[in-house]
Coordinates of C-alpha atoms in Angstrom, one line a residue:
Chain A
X20 CA -55.2 -112.5 -45.7
X21 CA -52.8 -113.3 -48.4
X22 CA -54.5 -113.7 -51.8
X23 CA -53.1 -117.2 -52.1
X24 CA -54.9 -118.3 -49.0
X25 CA -58.1 -116.7 -50.3
X26 CA -57.7 -118.5 -53.6
X27 CA -57.2 -121.8 -51.9
X28 CA -60.3 -121.6 -49.7
X29 CA -62.2 -120.3 -52.7
X30 CA -61.4 -123.4 -54.7
X31 CA -62.2 -125.6 -51.7
X32 CA -65.6 -124.0 -51.5
X33 CA -66.1 -124.3 -55.3
X34 CA -65.3 -128.0 -55.1
X35 CA -67.6 -128.6 -52.2
X36 CA -70.6 -126.8 -53.8
X37 CA -69.9 -128.5 -57.1
X38 CA -70.2 -131.9 -55.4
X39 CA -73.6 -130.9 -54.1
X40 CA -74.7 -129.8 -57.6
X41 CA -73.5 -133.0 -59.2
X42 CA -75.2 -135.1 -56.5
X43 CA -78.6 -133.4 -57.2
X44 CA -78.0 -133.8 -61.0
X45 CA -77.3 -137.5 -60.7
X46 CA -80.3 -138.1 -58.5
X47 CA -82.5 -136.4 -61.1
X48 CA -80.9 -138.6 -63.9
X49 CA -79.4 -135.7 -65.8
X50 CA -76.9 -136.7 -68.5
X51 CA -73.2 -136.0 -68.2
X52 CA -73.5 -132.5 -69.5
X53 CA -76.3 -131.8 -67.1
X54 CA -74.1 -133.0 -64.2
X55 CA -71.3 -130.7 -65.3
X56 CA -73.7 -127.8 -65.6
X57 CA -75.2 -128.3 -62.2
X58 CA -71.8 -128.7 -60.7
X59 CA -70.6 -125.5 -62.2
X60 CA -73.9 -123.6 -61.4
X61 CA -74.0 -124.8 -57.8
X62 CA -70.4 -123.7 -57.3
X63 CA -70.4 -120.4 -59.1
X64 CA -74.0 -119.0 -59.6
X65 CA -74.0 -117.2 -56.2
X66 CA -70.8 -115.4 -57.0
X67 CA -71.8 -114.7 -60.6
X68 CA -75.1 -113.1 -59.6
X69 CA -73.3 -111.1 -57.0
X70 CA -70.7 -109.9 -59.6
X71 CA -73.5 -109.0 -62.1
X72 CA -75.3 -107.0 -59.4
X73 CA -72.1 -105.2 -58.5
X74 CA -71.4 -104.5 -62.2
X75 CA -68.1 -106.5 -61.9
X76 CA -68.3 -108.2 -65.3
X77 CA -67.2 -110.6 -66.6
X78 CA -67.4 -112.6 -63.4
X79 CA -64.2 -114.1 -62.3
X80 CA -65.5 -117.7 -62.6
X81 CA -66.1 -117.1 -66.3
X82 CA -62.7 -115.5 -66.8
X83 CA -60.6 -118.0 -64.9
X84 CA -60.7 -121.5 -66.3
X85 CA -59.8 -123.0 -63.0
X86 CA -63.3 -122.7 -61.6
X87 CA -64.6 -124.8 -64.5
X88 CA -61.8 -127.3 -64.0
X89 CA -62.5 -127.6 -60.3
X90 CA -66.2 -128.0 -60.7
X91 CA -65.9 -130.4 -63.6
X92 CA -63.5 -132.6 -61.6
X93 CA -66.1 -132.7 -58.8
X94 CA -68.8 -133.4 -61.4
X95 CA -66.9 -136.3 -63.1
X96 CA -66.0 -137.8 -59.7
X97 CA -69.7 -137.7 -58.7
X98 CA -70.8 -139.1 -62.0
X99 CA -68.4 -142.1 -62.2
X100 CA -68.1 -142.7 -58.4
X101 CA -71.6 -141.8 -57.4
X102 CA -72.0 -144.5 -54.7
X103 CA -68.8 -143.6 -53.0
X104 CA -69.6 -139.9 -53.0
X105 CA -73.1 -140.5 -51.6
X106 CA -71.7 -142.7 -48.9
X107 CA -69.4 -139.8 -47.8
X108 CA -72.4 -137.9 -46.7
X109 CA -70.6 -136.5 -43.7
X110 CA -67.6 -135.2 -45.6
X111 CA -69.9 -133.7 -48.2
X112 CA -72.0 -131.8 -45.6
X113 CA -68.7 -130.7 -44.0
X114 CA -67.3 -129.3 -47.1
X115 CA -70.6 -127.7 -48.0
X116 CA -70.6 -126.0 -44.7
X117 CA -67.0 -124.8 -45.3
X118 CA -68.0 -123.5 -48.8
X119 CA -71.0 -121.7 -47.3
X120 CA -68.8 -120.0 -44.7
X121 CA -66.1 -119.0 -47.1
X122 CA -68.4 -117.7 -49.8
X123 CA -70.6 -115.7 -47.3
X124 CA -67.6 -113.8 -45.8
X125 CA -65.8 -113.4 -49.1
X126 CA -69.0 -112.1 -50.8
X127 CA -69.6 -109.6 -48.0
X128 CA -66.0 -108.4 -48.3
X129 CA -66.3 -108.0 -52.0
X130 CA -69.5 -106.0 -51.7
X131 CA -68.0 -103.7 -49.1
X132 CA -65.0 -103.2 -51.4
X133 CA -67.4 -102.2 -54.2
X134 CA -68.8 -99.5 -51.9
X135 CA -72.1 -101.0 -50.8
X136 CA -73.5 -100.1 -47.4
X137 CA -74.0 -102.6 -44.5
X138 CA -77.4 -103.9 -45.6
X139 CA -76.3 -104.5 -49.2
X140 CA -73.1 -106.2 -48.2
X141 CA -74.9 -108.6 -45.9
X142 CA -77.5 -109.4 -48.6
X143 CA -74.8 -110.0 -51.1
X144 CA -72.8 -112.1 -48.6
X145 CA -75.8 -114.3 -48.1
X146 CA -76.5 -114.4 -51.8
X147 CA -72.9 -115.5 -52.5
X148 CA -73.4 -118.4 -50.0
X149 CA -76.8 -119.6 -51.0
X150 CA -77.3 -118.4 -54.6
X151 CA -75.6 -121.5 -56.1
X152 CA -77.9 -123.8 -54.2
X153 CA -80.9 -121.9 -55.3
X154 CA -80.0 -122.0 -59.0
X155 CA -79.1 -125.7 -58.6
X156 CA -82.5 -126.6 -57.3
X157 CA -84.4 -124.3 -59.8
X158 CA -82.7 -126.2 -62.6
X159 CA -84.2 -129.5 -61.5
X160 CA -87.6 -127.8 -60.9
X161 CA -87.5 -128.2 -57.1
X162 CA -88.3 -125.6 -54.4
X163 CA -84.8 -124.5 -53.3
X164 CA -83.9 -126.5 -50.1
X165 CA -82.2 -123.4 -48.6
X166 CA -85.7 -121.8 -48.4
X167 CA -87.1 -124.7 -46.4
X168 CA -84.6 -126.7 -44.4
X169 CA -82.4 -126.4 -41.3
X170 CA -80.6 -123.1 -40.6
X171 CA -78.6 -122.5 -43.6
X172 CA -79.0 -118.9 -44.7
X173 CA -78.9 -117.7 -41.1
X174 CA -75.4 -119.1 -40.8
X175 CA -74.4 -117.1 -43.9
X176 CA -76.2 -114.1 -42.4
X177 CA -74.1 -114.3 -39.2
X178 CA -70.9 -114.7 -41.1
X179 CA -71.6 -111.8 -43.4
X180 CA -72.7 -109.6 -40.5
X181 CA -69.5 -110.3 -38.6
X182 CA -67.5 -109.0 -41.6
X183 CA -69.7 -105.9 -42.0
X184 CA -69.5 -105.2 -38.3
X185 CA -65.8 -105.6 -38.2
X186 CA -65.5 -103.2 -41.2
X187 CA -67.7 -100.6 -39.5
X188 CA -65.6 -100.9 -36.3
X189 CA -62.4 -100.7 -38.3
X190 CA -61.1 -104.0 -37.0
X191 CA -58.2 -105.7 -38.9
X192 CA -59.8 -107.7 -41.8
X193 CA -58.0 -111.0 -41.5
X194 CA -59.1 -112.0 -38.0
X195 CA -62.6 -110.6 -38.7
X196 CA -62.9 -112.7 -41.9
X197 CA -61.7 -115.8 -40.1
X198 CA -64.0 -115.1 -37.2
X199 CA -67.0 -114.6 -39.5
X200 CA -66.3 -117.8 -41.4
X201 CA -65.9 -119.7 -38.2
X202 CA -69.1 -118.4 -36.7
X203 CA -71.0 -119.3 -39.9
X204 CA -69.4 -122.8 -39.9
X205 CA -70.2 -123.5 -36.3
X206 CA -73.8 -122.5 -36.6
X207 CA -74.3 -124.5 -39.8
X208 CA -72.6 -127.5 -38.3
X209 CA -74.6 -127.4 -35.1
X210 CA -77.8 -127.0 -37.1
X211 CA -77.0 -130.2 -39.1
X212 CA -76.1 -132.1 -35.9
X213 CA -79.1 -131.0 -33.9
X214 CA -81.7 -130.5 -36.6
X215 CA -82.1 -126.8 -35.8
X216 CA -84.7 -125.3 -38.0
X217 CA -86.4 -121.9 -38.6
X218 CA -90.1 -121.8 -37.9
X219 CA -92.7 -122.3 -40.5
X220 CA -95.9 -120.2 -40.4
X221 CA -98.8 -122.1 -39.0
X222 CA -100.9 -120.5 -41.7
X223 CA -99.6 -122.7 -44.4
X224 CA -101.9 -125.7 -43.9
X225 CA -100.7 -129.4 -43.5
X226 CA -97.3 -130.2 -44.9
Chain B
X15 CA -68.6 -112.5 -93.1
X16 CA -70.6 -109.5 -94.0
X17 CA -72.7 -108.1 -91.2
X18 CA -75.8 -108.5 -93.4
X19 CA -75.2 -112.2 -93.6
X20 CA -74.7 -112.5 -89.9
X21 CA -77.9 -110.5 -89.3
X22 CA -79.9 -112.8 -91.5
X23 CA -78.7 -116.0 -89.9
X24 CA -79.2 -114.4 -86.5
X25 CA -82.9 -113.8 -87.3
X26 CA -83.3 -117.3 -88.7
X27 CA -82.0 -118.7 -85.4
X28 CA -84.2 -116.3 -83.5
X29 CA -87.3 -117.5 -85.4
X30 CA -86.4 -121.2 -84.9
X31 CA -85.9 -120.9 -81.2
X32 CA -89.0 -118.8 -80.8
X33 CA -91.1 -121.6 -82.4
X34 CA -89.7 -124.0 -79.8
X35 CA -90.6 -121.7 -77.0
X36 CA -94.1 -121.1 -78.3
X37 CA -94.7 -124.8 -78.8
X38 CA -93.7 -125.5 -75.2
X39 CA -96.0 -122.6 -74.0
X40 CA -99.0 -123.9 -76.0
X41 CA -98.5 -127.4 -74.6
X42 CA -98.5 -126.0 -71.1
X43 CA -101.7 -124.1 -71.9
X44 CA -100.2 -120.6 -71.3
X45 CA -102.3 -117.7 -72.5
X46 CA -101.3 -115.5 -75.5
X47 CA -99.0 -113.3 -73.4
X48 CA -97.3 -116.4 -72.0
X49 CA -96.8 -117.8 -75.5
X50 CA -95.2 -114.5 -76.6
X51 CA -93.0 -114.4 -73.5
X52 CA -91.7 -118.0 -74.0
X53 CA -91.1 -117.3 -77.7
X54 CA -89.0 -114.3 -76.9
X55 CA -87.3 -115.9 -73.9
X56 CA -86.4 -119.1 -75.8
X57 CA -85.0 -117.0 -78.7
X58 CA -83.1 -114.4 -76.8
X59 CA -82.3 -115.5 -73.2
X60 CA -79.1 -117.2 -74.1
X61 CA -77.7 -114.1 -75.8
X62 CA -79.1 -111.8 -73.1
X63 CA -77.4 -113.7 -70.3
X64 CA -74.1 -113.8 -72.4
X65 CA -74.3 -110.0 -72.9
X66 CA -75.0 -109.4 -69.2
X67 CA -72.0 -111.6 -68.2
X68 CA -69.8 -109.7 -70.7
X69 CA -71.1 -106.3 -69.4
X70 CA -72.5 -105.5 -72.9
X71 CA -75.7 -103.9 -71.7
X72 CA -78.4 -103.2 -72.8
X73 CA -78.4 -106.5 -74.8
X74 CA -79.0 -106.1 -78.5
X75 CA -82.3 -108.0 -78.4
X76 CA -83.7 -105.5 -76.0
X77 CA -82.4 -102.5 -78.1
X78 CA -83.4 -103.8 -81.5
X79 CA -87.2 -104.2 -81.9
X80 CA -86.8 -106.7 -84.7
X81 CA -86.0 -109.5 -82.3
X82 CA -89.3 -109.0 -80.6
X83 CA -91.0 -108.7 -84.0
X84 CA -89.5 -112.0 -85.2
X85 CA -90.2 -113.9 -82.0
X86 CA -93.7 -112.6 -81.8
X87 CA -94.4 -113.6 -85.4
X88 CA -93.3 -117.1 -84.5
X89 CA -95.4 -117.0 -81.3
X90 CA -98.6 -115.9 -83.1
X91 CA -98.1 -118.4 -85.8
X92 CA -97.7 -121.2 -83.3
X93 CA -100.6 -119.9 -81.2
X94 CA -103.1 -119.7 -84.1
X95 CA -101.8 -122.5 -86.3
X96 CA -100.7 -124.9 -83.6
X97 CA -101.6 -128.1 -85.3
X98 CA -99.8 -127.2 -88.5
X99 CA -96.7 -126.2 -86.6
X100 CA -96.7 -129.4 -84.5
X101 CA -97.0 -131.4 -87.7
X102 CA -93.9 -129.7 -89.1
X103 CA -91.9 -131.4 -86.5
X104 CA -89.0 -132.1 -88.9
X105 CA -88.7 -128.5 -90.1
X106 CA -88.9 -127.3 -86.5
X107 CA -86.1 -129.6 -85.4
X108 CA -84.1 -128.6 -88.4
X109 CA -84.4 -124.9 -87.8
X110 CA -83.7 -125.5 -84.1
X111 CA -80.5 -127.2 -85.1
X112 CA -79.7 -124.3 -87.3
X113 CA -80.4 -121.8 -84.5
X114 CA -78.2 -123.8 -82.1
X115 CA -75.3 -123.8 -84.6
X116 CA -75.5 -120.1 -85.4
X117 CA -75.9 -119.0 -81.8
X118 CA -73.0 -121.2 -80.5
X119 CA -70.5 -119.9 -83.0
X120 CA -71.7 -116.2 -82.9
X121 CA -71.6 -116.4 -79.1
X122 CA -68.1 -117.7 -78.9
X123 CA -67.0 -115.0 -81.5
X124 CA -68.6 -112.3 -79.4
X125 CA -66.9 -113.5 -76.2
X126 CA -63.5 -113.6 -77.9
X127 CA -64.1 -110.1 -79.2
X128 CA -64.8 -109.1 -75.6
X129 CA -61.4 -110.4 -74.6
X130 CA -62.3 -113.6 -72.9
X131 CA -59.9 -116.5 -73.0
X132 CA -60.6 -119.9 -74.7
X133 CA -62.5 -121.5 -71.8
X134 CA -64.7 -118.5 -71.2
X135 CA -65.4 -118.1 -74.9
X136 CA -66.4 -121.8 -75.2
X137 CA -68.6 -121.6 -72.1
X138 CA -70.4 -118.5 -73.4
X139 CA -70.7 -120.0 -76.9
X140 CA -72.5 -123.0 -75.3
X141 CA -74.6 -120.7 -73.1
X142 CA -75.7 -118.6 -76.2
X143 CA -76.9 -121.8 -77.8
X144 CA -78.6 -123.6 -74.9
X145 CA -79.5 -120.7 -72.5
X146 CA -82.8 -119.9 -74.2
X147 CA -84.0 -123.5 -74.0
X148 CA -83.0 -123.6 -70.3
X149 CA -85.0 -120.5 -69.4
X150 CA -87.9 -121.7 -71.5
X151 CA -88.1 -124.9 -69.6
X152 CA -87.6 -123.3 -66.2
X153 CA -90.5 -121.0 -66.9
X154 CA -92.8 -124.0 -67.2
X155 CA -91.4 -125.6 -64.1
X156 CA -89.7 -128.5 -66.1
X157 CA -86.2 -129.8 -65.8
X158 CA -84.5 -128.3 -68.9
X159 CA -84.4 -130.9 -71.7
X160 CA -81.0 -129.8 -72.7
X161 CA -79.7 -131.3 -69.4
X162 CA -81.2 -134.6 -70.2
X163 CA -81.8 -135.6 -73.8
X164 CA -79.8 -136.4 -76.9
X165 CA -76.5 -134.7 -77.7
X166 CA -77.4 -131.0 -77.8
X167 CA -74.9 -129.1 -75.7
X168 CA -72.1 -131.2 -77.1
X169 CA -72.9 -130.0 -80.6
X170 CA -72.7 -126.4 -79.3
X171 CA -69.4 -127.2 -77.5
X172 CA -67.9 -128.5 -80.8
X173 CA -69.1 -125.4 -82.7
X174 CA -67.7 -123.0 -80.2
X175 CA -64.5 -124.9 -79.9
X176 CA -63.9 -124.7 -83.6
X177 CA -64.2 -121.0 -83.4
X178 CA -61.9 -120.7 -80.4
X179 CA -59.3 -123.0 -82.0
X180 CA -59.5 -121.1 -85.3
X181 CA -58.9 -117.8 -83.4
X182 CA -55.9 -119.3 -81.5
X183 CA -54.4 -120.5 -84.8
X184 CA -55.1 -117.1 -86.5
X185 CA -57.1 -118.7 -89.2
X186 CA -59.4 -116.4 -91.3
X187 CA -62.7 -115.9 -89.4
X188 CA -65.3 -116.5 -92.0
X189 CA -64.5 -120.1 -93.0
X190 CA -63.8 -120.9 -89.4
X191 CA -67.2 -119.6 -88.4
X192 CA -68.9 -121.5 -91.2
X193 CA -67.0 -124.6 -90.3
X194 CA -67.9 -124.4 -86.6
X195 CA -71.5 -123.9 -87.4
X196 CA -71.5 -126.8 -89.9
X197 CA -69.8 -129.1 -87.4
X198 CA -72.3 -128.2 -84.7
X199 CA -75.2 -128.7 -87.1
X200 CA -74.1 -132.1 -88.4
X201 CA -73.5 -133.5 -84.9
X202 CA -76.9 -132.2 -83.7
X203 CA -78.7 -133.6 -86.7
X204 CA -77.1 -137.0 -86.5
X205 CA -77.9 -137.1 -82.8
X206 CA -81.6 -136.5 -83.6
X207 CA -81.6 -139.1 -86.4
X208 CA -79.8 -141.8 -84.6
X209 CA -80.9 -141.1 -81.0
X210 CA -77.3 -140.4 -79.8
X211 CA -77.3 -139.6 -76.1
X212 CA -74.8 -138.8 -73.4
X213 CA -74.5 -141.3 -70.6
X214 CA -76.5 -141.1 -67.4
X215 CA -74.8 -142.0 -64.1
X216 CA -75.8 -145.5 -63.0
X217 CA -76.0 -144.1 -59.5
X218 CA -79.2 -142.2 -60.0
X219 CA -81.7 -145.0 -59.3
X220 CA -84.5 -146.1 -61.6
X221 CA -85.7 -143.6 -64.1
Chain C
X16 CA -93.5 -85.6 -60.3
X17 CA -91.6 -84.8 -57.2
X18 CA -89.1 -87.4 -56.3
X19 CA -90.7 -87.7 -52.8
X20 CA -94.0 -88.7 -54.5
X21 CA -92.3 -91.2 -56.7
X22 CA -90.5 -92.7 -53.6
X23 CA -93.7 -93.0 -51.7
X24 CA -95.6 -94.9 -54.5
X25 CA -92.4 -97.0 -55.1
X26 CA -92.6 -98.2 -51.5
X27 CA -96.3 -98.8 -51.6
X28 CA -95.8 -101.0 -54.7
X29 CA -92.9 -102.7 -52.9
X30 CA -95.0 -103.5 -49.9
X31 CA -97.9 -104.8 -52.0
X32 CA -95.7 -107.1 -54.1
X33 CA -93.9 -108.3 -51.0
X34 CA -97.2 -109.4 -49.5
X35 CA -97.9 -111.5 -52.6
X36 CA -94.5 -113.1 -52.4
X37 CA -94.9 -113.9 -48.7
X38 CA -98.3 -115.4 -49.2
X39 CA -97.0 -117.7 -51.8
X40 CA -94.1 -118.7 -49.6
X41 CA -96.3 -119.4 -46.6
X42 CA -98.6 -121.5 -48.7
X43 CA -95.6 -123.6 -49.9
X44 CA -94.5 -124.0 -46.2
X45 CA -91.2 -122.2 -46.7
X46 CA -89.4 -121.3 -43.5
X47 CA -89.1 -117.8 -42.2
X48 CA -86.0 -117.1 -44.3
X49 CA -87.8 -118.4 -47.4
X50 CA -90.7 -116.1 -46.6
X51 CA -88.4 -113.1 -46.4
X52 CA -86.6 -114.1 -49.6
X53 CA -89.8 -114.4 -51.5
X54 CA -91.2 -111.2 -50.2
X55 CA -88.0 -109.4 -51.3
X56 CA -87.8 -111.2 -54.6
X57 CA -91.5 -110.6 -55.6
X58 CA -91.0 -106.9 -54.7
X59 CA -87.7 -106.2 -56.3
X60 CA -86.7 -108.8 -58.9
X61 CA -88.5 -107.0 -61.8
X62 CA -86.6 -103.8 -61.0
X63 CA -83.4 -105.6 -60.4
X64 CA -83.5 -107.5 -63.8
X65 CA -84.4 -104.2 -65.5
X66 CA -81.5 -102.4 -63.9
X67 CA -79.1 -105.2 -64.8
X68 CA -80.3 -105.1 -68.4
X69 CA -79.8 -101.3 -68.5
X70 CA -76.3 -101.7 -66.9
X71 CA -77.5 -99.6 -64.0
X72 CA -75.7 -101.5 -61.3
X73 CA -75.8 -102.0 -58.3
X74 CA -79.6 -101.9 -58.5
X75 CA -81.2 -99.4 -56.2
X76 CA -83.1 -102.0 -54.1
X77 CA -79.7 -103.5 -53.2
X78 CA -78.1 -100.1 -52.4
X79 CA -81.0 -98.7 -50.4
X80 CA -81.8 -100.7 -47.2
X81 CA -85.4 -99.4 -47.1
X82 CA -86.5 -101.8 -49.8
X83 CA -85.4 -104.7 -47.7
X84 CA -87.0 -103.1 -44.6
X85 CA -90.3 -102.6 -46.4
X86 CA -90.4 -106.1 -47.9
X87 CA -89.3 -107.7 -44.6
X88 CA -92.1 -105.9 -42.7
X89 CA -94.6 -107.3 -45.2
X90 CA -93.0 -110.7 -44.9
X91 CA -93.1 -110.8 -41.1
X92 CA -96.7 -109.5 -41.1
X93 CA -97.7 -112.3 -43.5
X94 CA -95.7 -114.9 -41.5
X95 CA -97.1 -114.1 -38.1
X96 CA -100.6 -112.9 -39.1
X97 CA -101.2 -115.2 -42.1
X98 CA -104.9 -115.7 -41.6
X99 CA -105.7 -112.1 -41.3
X100 CA -103.6 -111.3 -44.5
X101 CA -105.3 -114.1 -46.4
X102 CA -108.7 -112.8 -45.3
X103 CA -107.8 -109.4 -46.7
X104 CA -107.8 -110.8 -50.2
X105 CA -109.4 -107.8 -51.7
X106 CA -106.9 -105.3 -50.2
X107 CA -104.1 -107.5 -51.3
X108 CA -105.3 -107.7 -54.9
X109 CA -105.9 -104.0 -54.8
X110 CA -102.4 -103.2 -53.6
X111 CA -101.0 -105.7 -56.1
X112 CA -102.8 -103.8 -58.9
X113 CA -101.4 -100.6 -57.5
X114 CA -97.9 -102.0 -57.4
X115 CA -98.2 -103.3 -61.0
X116 CA -99.4 -99.9 -62.3
X117 CA -96.6 -98.0 -60.5
X118 CA -93.8 -100.4 -61.5
X119 CA -94.9 -100.6 -65.1
X120 CA -94.9 -96.8 -65.7
X121 CA -91.7 -96.1 -63.5
X122 CA -89.9 -99.0 -65.4
X123 CA -90.8 -97.6 -68.8
X124 CA -89.7 -94.1 -67.6
X125 CA -86.4 -95.4 -66.4
X126 CA -85.8 -97.3 -69.7
X127 CA -86.5 -94.1 -71.7
X128 CA -84.1 -92.1 -69.5
X129 CA -81.5 -94.8 -70.2
X130 CA -81.9 -94.1 -73.9
X131 CA -83.9 -97.1 -75.0
X132 CA -86.3 -96.9 -77.9
X133 CA -90.1 -97.4 -77.7
X134 CA -90.1 -101.2 -78.0
X135 CA -87.3 -101.6 -75.4
X136 CA -89.0 -99.2 -73.0
X137 CA -92.3 -101.0 -73.2
X138 CA -90.7 -104.4 -72.7
X139 CA -88.8 -103.1 -69.7
X140 CA -91.9 -101.5 -68.3
X141 CA -93.8 -104.8 -68.5
X142 CA -90.8 -106.6 -67.1
X143 CA -90.6 -104.2 -64.1
X144 CA -94.3 -104.9 -63.4
X145 CA -94.3 -108.7 -63.9
X146 CA -90.7 -109.8 -63.3
X147 CA -91.1 -110.1 -59.5
X148 CA -94.1 -112.4 -59.8
X149 CA -92.3 -114.6 -62.3
X150 CA -89.3 -115.0 -60.1
X151 CA -91.6 -115.6 -57.0
X152 CA -93.3 -118.5 -58.8
X153 CA -90.2 -120.0 -60.3
X154 CA -88.7 -120.1 -56.7
X155 CA -91.6 -122.4 -55.6
X156 CA -91.3 -124.5 -58.8
X157 CA -94.6 -123.3 -60.3
X158 CA -95.5 -122.0 -63.7
X159 CA -95.7 -118.2 -63.3
X160 CA -99.3 -117.2 -62.9
X161 CA -98.7 -114.1 -64.9
X162 CA -98.2 -116.4 -68.0
X163 CA -101.6 -118.0 -67.4
X164 CA -104.2 -116.1 -65.7
X165 CA -106.5 -113.0 -66.2
X166 CA -105.2 -109.9 -67.9
X167 CA -102.1 -108.9 -66.0
X168 CA -99.3 -108.2 -68.3
X169 CA -101.6 -106.5 -70.8
X170 CA -102.4 -103.9 -68.1
X171 CA -98.7 -103.3 -67.7
X172 CA -98.3 -103.1 -71.4
X173 CA -101.0 -100.4 -71.6
X174 CA -99.5 -98.4 -68.8
X175 CA -96.0 -98.6 -70.3
X176 CA -97.3 -97.7 -73.8
X177 CA -99.0 -94.6 -72.5
X178 CA -95.7 -93.4 -71.0
X179 CA -93.8 -94.2 -74.2
X180 CA -96.4 -92.5 -76.4
X181 CA -96.4 -89.5 -74.1
X182 CA -92.7 -89.2 -74.4
X183 CA -92.8 -89.5 -78.2
X184 CA -95.4 -86.8 -78.3
X185 CA -93.4 -84.6 -75.9
X186 CA -96.3 -84.3 -73.5
X187 CA -95.5 -83.2 -69.9
X188 CA -94.3 -86.2 -68.0
X189 CA -96.3 -86.0 -64.7
X190 CA -99.8 -86.2 -66.1
X191 CA -98.7 -88.9 -68.6
X192 CA -97.2 -91.0 -65.8
X193 CA -100.4 -90.6 -63.7
X194 CA -102.5 -91.4 -66.8
X195 CA -100.5 -94.5 -67.7
X196 CA -100.7 -95.8 -64.1
X197 CA -104.4 -95.1 -64.0
X198 CA -105.0 -96.9 -67.3
X199 CA -103.0 -99.9 -66.1
X200 CA -104.8 -100.0 -62.7
X201 CA -108.3 -99.7 -64.2
X202 CA -107.7 -102.6 -66.7
X203 CA -106.2 -104.8 -64.1
X204 CA -109.0 -104.1 -61.7
X205 CA -111.7 -104.7 -64.2
X206 CA -110.0 -107.9 -65.3
X207 CA -110.1 -109.2 -61.7
X208 CA -113.7 -108.1 -61.2
X209 CA -115.0 -109.5 -64.4
X210 CA -112.6 -112.5 -64.9
X211 CA -111.2 -111.1 -68.2
X212 CA -108.7 -113.5 -69.6
X213 CA -106.4 -113.8 -72.6
X214 CA -107.2 -116.6 -75.0
X215 CA -105.4 -120.0 -74.8
X216 CA -104.5 -121.8 -78.0
X217 CA -106.9 -124.6 -78.8
X218 CA -103.9 -126.7 -79.8
X219 CA -102.8 -127.4 -76.2
X220 CA -105.0 -130.3 -75.4
X221 CA -107.3 -130.6 -72.4
X222 CA -106.5 -128.5 -69.4

């Protein structure tokens, strides 16, 4: 893929995740600073943790002011137009699914480039996709929803696995990346539509 | 500034933040180890995260035993003289404001030295000032107060911005650093005295 | 010690900590993915944070797929055989104490190898032992039990201190490591059996 194309989808994913962070922040009555922090954290924490684990510091989202600009735009929009953003539930879920798909495949790609093996690359792909949501929820003292709700991480797992398998089979990277992101997106979208969930152990007592 | 002067204000800030961490730990009935951990975390986590993001590892507060010594002194004092420390609420808030001011300007300085641009330096300045308080609150499963209460991060933002602006204008560093810290301190202190707050989105429902 | 022996005890500790993570996840009704994440996090987060602080990236548990395999085995076992695992409370506490002992001494060893001084090596030894449990509890929005309950960190402190003292006195590393791990294990085991606890400050109000 051209790097311009990657940059564009990266910012789309950043915006989508930032909206999810800002929505959580507003619901928990954080102040304006808190909303901007959660927007930025939800959008970038997965990639930042990935970069720190790879030793690729400073992380690109700290170096490049545009990530903060994009996430802050999403944060301000959510802060001052909260009702409208809440009402757009479908578009928000849609863009969140797009963000997940993009971050999972780009994260796996980046880990492979850094020399990680298949397991590490899949793990960091998943982490890139779900890390922001985990940090977002920890910051409002909630159990991360990605550890509980409908298929979310599994979608990222499939997307990252497609990228790693394509790399192992020496397939051309662009269609593989597009295929991985598409697979991730379709699984995530079907999971939302049909309420697909992972099992919960019967040992845990009543909900 | 001479490095001795920087070191002294660094330890003053460390002590102040450690008191805040130990107070939170005692209120949540943590044991002695928990109190020492929260004292150390509140005092050093902002700087540690900044150093990890800059790739400046191991962080200085892990290398230099005096940070642990200072934070543990504050922790033991709070543990065994809790009532007296609680009663000194004014001095504690005062030294916390001093710590915030010092860490914000030193953090921005350090990020500029590491080659970051203005946005990154301001972000890491803020993070240096507020990161310890965020980790402290996450460790007792509370929403970080810095995301909710009176102007706190904004003060750090102003302090860090003064440093970054002074650097961009090639002004002499010592007066710029002192000016940034002073601006941060004054804003923080007035915010406490007058109850200044950032707005909360009206969309969040009842408190 | 031979590196094979170190590898074996490392995986034993990984398995033990992963069981503790999976048990917490099942009790909080996380889904299967959440159980696997908490198993992996409880087993590896202490070592990962240590490696990040030392600049030793990527951390070995991300590079080597066997850590994920071991922690996932523990996670699946706990997920599908939850009652049996809960009933084995004694074996679980036993293996957790083994894991704590091994990670504390190996962590201090690794920090010394990386050139840290005594204080830093002891801190990173403790962090290697207790970091996974802290991350595990933060991920389910609970105050980390290591900050509250019976002597846990103190045992790690003693184990790590034995290693650091042995190094300072130039004693042969293998018996020192075995001695440190044994001391840590005995303290932790006695603390469980006899309910030894650290004091809580009387200033904290009623429990």
